mmCIF file of C-alpha atoms in Angstrom:
data_model
loop_
_atom_site.group_PDB
_atom_site.id
_atom_site.type_symbol
_atom_site.label_atom_id
_atom_site.label_comp_id
_atom_site.label_asym_id
_atom_site.label_seq_id
_atom_site.Cartn_x
_atom_site.Cartn_y
_atom_site.Cartn_z
ATOM 1 C CA UNK A 1 -4.296 -3.520 16.983
ATOM 2 C CA UNK A 2 -3.117 -2.912 13.411
ATOM 3 C CA UNK A 3 -5.194 -0.775 11.163
ATOM 4 C CA UNK A 4 -4.615 -1.936 7.604
ATOM 5 C CA UNK A 5 -4.725 -0.187 4.229
ATOM 6 C CA UNK A 6 -4.991 -2.586 1.373
ATOM 7 C CA UNK A 7 -4.076 -1.310 -2.054
ATOM 8 C CA UNK A 8 -6.003 -3.653 -4.366
ATOM 9 C CA UNK A 9 -5.442 -3.501 -8.056
ATOM 10 C CA UNK A 10 -6.953 -6.668 -9.440
ATOM 11 C CA UNK A 11 -8.123 -8.587 -6.382
ATOM 12 C CA UNK A 12 -11.433 -8.718 -4.595
ATOM 13 C CA UNK A 13 -12.760 -10.472 -1.529
ATOM 14 C CA UNK A 14 -16.517 -10.527 -2.222
ATOM 15 C CA UNK A 15 -17.571 -12.968 0.349
ATOM 16 C CA UNK A 16 -14.488 -13.633 2.502
ATOM 17 C CA UNK A 17 -15.471 -11.449 5.351
ATOM 18 C CA UNK A 18 -18.051 -8.920 6.451
ATOM 19 C CA UNK A 19 -17.879 -5.844 4.233
ATOM 20 C CA UNK A 20 -19.293 -2.447 4.944
ATOM 21 C CA UNK A 21 -19.579 0.142 2.193
ATOM 22 C CA UNK A 22 -19.110 3.603 3.578
ATOM 23 C CA UNK A 23 -20.281 6.637 1.749
ATOM 24 C CA UNK A 24 -17.280 8.872 2.166
ATOM 25 C CA UNK A 25 -19.002 12.080 1.353
ATOM 26 C CA UNK A 26 -16.017 12.979 -0.840
ATOM 27 C CA UNK A 27 -16.851 14.973 -3.907
ATOM 28 C CA UNK A 28 -14.857 13.661 -6.778
ATOM 29 C CA UNK A 29 -13.696 15.874 -9.629
ATOM 30 C CA UNK A 30 -11.536 15.473 -12.635
ATOM 31 C CA UNK A 31 -8.671 16.588 -10.422
ATOM 32 C CA UNK A 32 -8.248 13.419 -8.391
ATOM 33 C CA UNK A 33 -5.853 15.009 -5.892
ATOM 34 C CA UNK A 34 -8.332 17.747 -4.907
ATOM 35 C CA UNK A 35 -10.516 15.855 -2.431
ATOM 36 C CA UNK A 36 -11.242 18.882 -0.350
ATOM 37 C CA UNK A 37 -12.175 18.290 3.272
ATOM 38 C CA UNK A 38 -11.639 14.665 4.340
ATOM 39 C CA UNK A 39 -12.588 15.261 8.002
ATOM 40 C CA UNK A 40 -15.941 13.534 7.458
ATOM 41 C CA UNK A 41 -14.065 10.268 7.060
ATOM 42 C CA UNK A 42 -12.747 10.475 10.629
ATOM 43 C CA UNK A 43 -16.178 9.775 12.110
ATOM 44 C CA UNK A 44 -17.218 7.263 9.428
ATOM 45 C CA UNK A 45 -13.991 5.195 9.780
ATOM 46 C CA UNK A 46 -13.390 5.473 13.527
ATOM 47 C CA UNK A 47 -14.271 1.789 14.189
ATOM 48 C CA UNK A 48 -12.950 0.446 10.908
ATOM 49 C CA UNK A 49 -9.743 -1.720 10.995
ATOM 50 C CA UNK A 50 -9.299 -2.436 7.297
ATOM 51 C CA UNK A 51 -9.716 -0.052 4.343
ATOM 52 C CA UNK A 52 -9.377 -1.348 0.812
ATOM 53 C CA UNK A 53 -8.531 1.252 -1.826
ATOM 54 C CA UNK A 54 -9.461 -0.218 -5.210
ATOM 55 C CA UNK A 55 -8.408 0.980 -8.626
ATOM 56 C CA UNK A 56 -9.967 0.812 -12.020
ATOM 57 C CA UNK A 57 -6.637 0.848 -13.855
ATOM 58 C CA UNK A 58 -3.161 -0.537 -13.531
ATOM 59 C CA UNK A 59 -0.842 2.439 -13.389
ATOM 60 C CA UNK A 60 -2.812 5.610 -13.899
ATOM 61 C CA UNK A 61 -0.526 8.150 -12.167
ATOM 62 C CA UNK A 62 -3.263 10.419 -10.952
ATOM 63 C CA UNK A 63 -5.026 7.523 -9.236
ATOM 64 C CA UNK A 64 -1.764 6.491 -7.466
ATOM 65 C CA UNK A 65 -1.216 10.109 -6.482
ATOM 66 C CA UNK A 66 -4.743 10.337 -5.005
ATOM 67 C CA UNK A 67 -4.362 7.032 -3.241
ATOM 68 C CA UNK A 68 -1.062 8.150 -1.720
ATOM 69 C CA UNK A 69 -2.737 11.297 -0.379
ATOM 70 C CA UNK A 70 -5.531 9.112 1.122
ATOM 71 C CA UNK A 71 -2.944 6.754 2.680
ATOM 72 C CA UNK A 72 -1.210 9.776 4.290
ATOM 73 C CA UNK A 73 -4.554 11.007 5.651
ATOM 74 C CA UNK A 74 -5.512 7.612 6.971
ATOM 75 C CA UNK A 75 -2.114 7.133 8.598
ATOM 76 C CA UNK A 76 -1.839 10.546 10.123
ATOM 77 C CA UNK A 77 -5.419 11.191 11.144
ATOM 78 C CA UNK A 78 -6.783 7.649 11.896
ATOM 79 C CA UNK A 79 -3.741 5.658 12.887
ATOM 80 C CA UNK A 80 -3.605 3.141 10.052
ATOM 81 C CA UNK A 81 -0.145 1.548 10.249
ATOM 82 C CA UNK A 82 0.057 -1.205 7.620
ATOM 83 C CA UNK A 83 -0.191 -0.959 3.821
ATOM 84 C CA UNK A 84 -0.755 -4.251 2.012
ATOM 85 C CA UNK A 85 0.162 -4.362 -1.657
ATOM 86 C CA UNK A 86 -0.914 -7.003 -4.080
ATOM 87 C CA UNK A 87 2.515 -8.590 -4.356
ATOM 88 C CA UNK A 88 4.318 -11.642 -3.055
ATOM 89 C CA UNK A 89 4.408 -11.692 0.747
ATOM 90 C CA UNK A 90 7.901 -13.211 0.695
ATOM 91 C CA UNK A 91 9.180 -10.522 -1.675
ATOM 92 C CA UNK A 92 7.662 -7.734 0.360
ATOM 93 C CA UNK A 93 9.020 -9.141 3.636
ATOM 94 C CA UNK A 94 12.530 -9.421 2.279
ATOM 95 C CA UNK A 95 12.296 -5.947 0.723
ATOM 96 C CA UNK A 96 11.027 -4.524 4.019
ATOM 97 C CA UNK A 97 14.224 -5.667 5.729
ATOM 98 C CA UNK A 98 16.186 -3.231 3.566
ATOM 99 C CA UNK A 99 13.779 -0.296 3.250
ATOM 100 C CA UNK A 100 16.166 2.125 4.960
ATOM 101 C CA UNK A 101 19.217 0.833 3.095
ATOM 102 C CA UNK A 102 18.052 1.407 -0.481
ATOM 103 C CA UNK A 103 16.391 4.176 -2.460
ATOM 104 C CA UNK A 104 12.612 4.230 -2.724
ATOM 105 C CA UNK A 105 12.874 3.220 -6.409
ATOM 106 C CA UNK A 106 15.163 0.273 -5.534
ATOM 107 C CA UNK A 107 12.754 -0.766 -2.799
ATOM 108 C CA UNK A 108 9.804 -0.861 -5.253
ATOM 109 C CA UNK A 109 11.833 -2.910 -7.738
ATOM 110 C CA UNK A 110 12.859 -5.380 -5.044
ATOM 111 C CA UNK A 111 9.334 -6.157 -3.812
ATOM 112 C CA UNK A 112 7.356 -6.409 -7.082
ATOM 113 C CA UNK A 113 7.670 -7.004 -10.810
ATOM 114 C CA UNK A 114 4.293 -5.402 -11.385
ATOM 115 C CA UNK A 115 5.085 -2.540 -13.749
ATOM 116 C CA UNK A 116 2.274 -0.416 -12.461
ATOM 117 C CA UNK A 117 3.877 -0.093 -9.035
ATOM 118 C CA UNK A 118 7.095 1.213 -10.591
ATOM 119 C CA UNK A 119 5.872 4.809 -10.830
ATOM 120 C CA UNK A 120 6.924 8.097 -9.427
ATOM 121 C CA UNK A 121 3.799 8.302 -7.366
ATOM 122 C CA UNK A 122 4.503 4.959 -5.662
ATOM 123 C CA UNK A 123 8.132 5.851 -4.971
ATOM 124 C CA UNK A 124 6.903 9.088 -3.364
ATOM 125 C CA UNK A 125 4.605 6.968 -1.110
ATOM 126 C CA UNK A 126 7.598 4.789 -0.185
ATOM 127 C CA UNK A 127 9.590 7.873 0.697
ATOM 128 C CA UNK A 128 6.719 8.973 2.930
ATOM 129 C CA UNK A 129 6.646 5.584 4.681
ATOM 130 C CA UNK A 130 10.423 5.708 5.183
ATOM 131 C CA UNK A 131 10.080 9.119 6.876
ATOM 132 C CA UNK A 132 7.541 7.953 9.442
ATOM 133 C CA UNK A 133 9.864 7.096 12.370
ATOM 134 C CA UNK A 134 7.637 8.511 15.174
ATOM 135 C CA UNK A 135 4.501 6.621 13.918
ATOM 136 C CA UNK A 136 5.775 3.778 11.706
ATOM 137 C CA UNK A 137 3.840 2.719 8.650
ATOM 138 C CA UNK A 138 4.781 -0.730 7.440
ATOM 139 C CA UNK A 139 4.478 -2.309 3.943
ATOM 140 C CA UNK A 140 3.694 -5.977 3.366
ATOM 141 C CA UNK A 141 2.571 -8.179 0.513
ATOM 142 C CA UNK A 142 -0.605 -10.226 0.059
ATOM 143 C CA UNK A 143 0.027 -12.732 -2.689
ATOM 144 C CA UNK A 144 1.514 -16.178 -1.987
ATOM 145 C CA UNK A 145 3.180 -16.208 -5.457
ATOM 146 C CA UNK A 146 6.670 -14.706 -5.582
ATOM 147 C CA UNK A 147 6.932 -11.607 -7.744
ATOM 148 C CA UNK A 148 10.694 -11.329 -8.010
ATOM 149 C CA UNK A 149 13.716 -13.592 -8.528
ATOM 150 C CA UNK A 150 15.149 -12.153 -5.333
ATOM 151 C CA UNK A 151 13.019 -14.431 -3.143
ATOM 152 C CA UNK A 152 13.913 -17.538 -5.112
ATOM 153 C CA UNK A 153 17.623 -16.612 -5.089
ATOM 154 C CA UNK A 154 17.559 -15.997 -1.361
ATOM 155 C CA UNK A 155 15.788 -19.289 -0.619
ATOM 156 C CA UNK A 156 18.223 -21.164 -2.895
ATOM 157 C CA UNK A 157 21.139 -19.633 -1.081
ATOM 158 C CA UNK A 158 19.707 -20.824 2.265
ATOM 159 C CA UNK A 159 18.769 -24.312 1.121
ATOM 160 C CA UNK A 160 21.669 -25.336 -1.148
ATOM 161 C CA UNK A 161 24.413 -25.541 1.521
#
C-alpha cells in the first residue's frame, strides 16, 4: 500500500474524508529546520497512510526546507513513498517520465508554473527523490488543471496527426 505525503499550499479537504489531527509533540522554534527528536512521530503515525503538510505561505524558503526534512524523515523512517504536489496531474505524470533525464531544476519547471515551487529548497528535495533507488519515492500532481504548456503541446502532438 502506498503511504502518501501531500504538500498542500492552498488546498484543503475539510470534509472529504476522515481526518485525524495528531499532536506531533514537536517543539517549534524560530529555526524551522531544528525540529529535534522526531522519533515520537513513529508511534503516532504508524497506522497513518496519508500525511498532509500544509503551509501558511507560498514560497517561504525556511518552510520548504523544514518540509523537505520532514519528507525525508517520513520516507526513511515510516515508509512513505509518494509525494503529491498541488500541480496538474498530467504535467506531473509527464515530468515524472523524465525525472532521471533532466536536472532537478528542469524537472520542477516542467511539472509546475507555480513560482513558489521553483526554489532551491524544492530542487534539493527533487535531488533527494532522484537519489532514492533502493526505496523509491515518487512525485505526482493533484490538480486536474494543467500547469504548463508542455501537457497541451504533448496532447496536441498526439491528437493532430
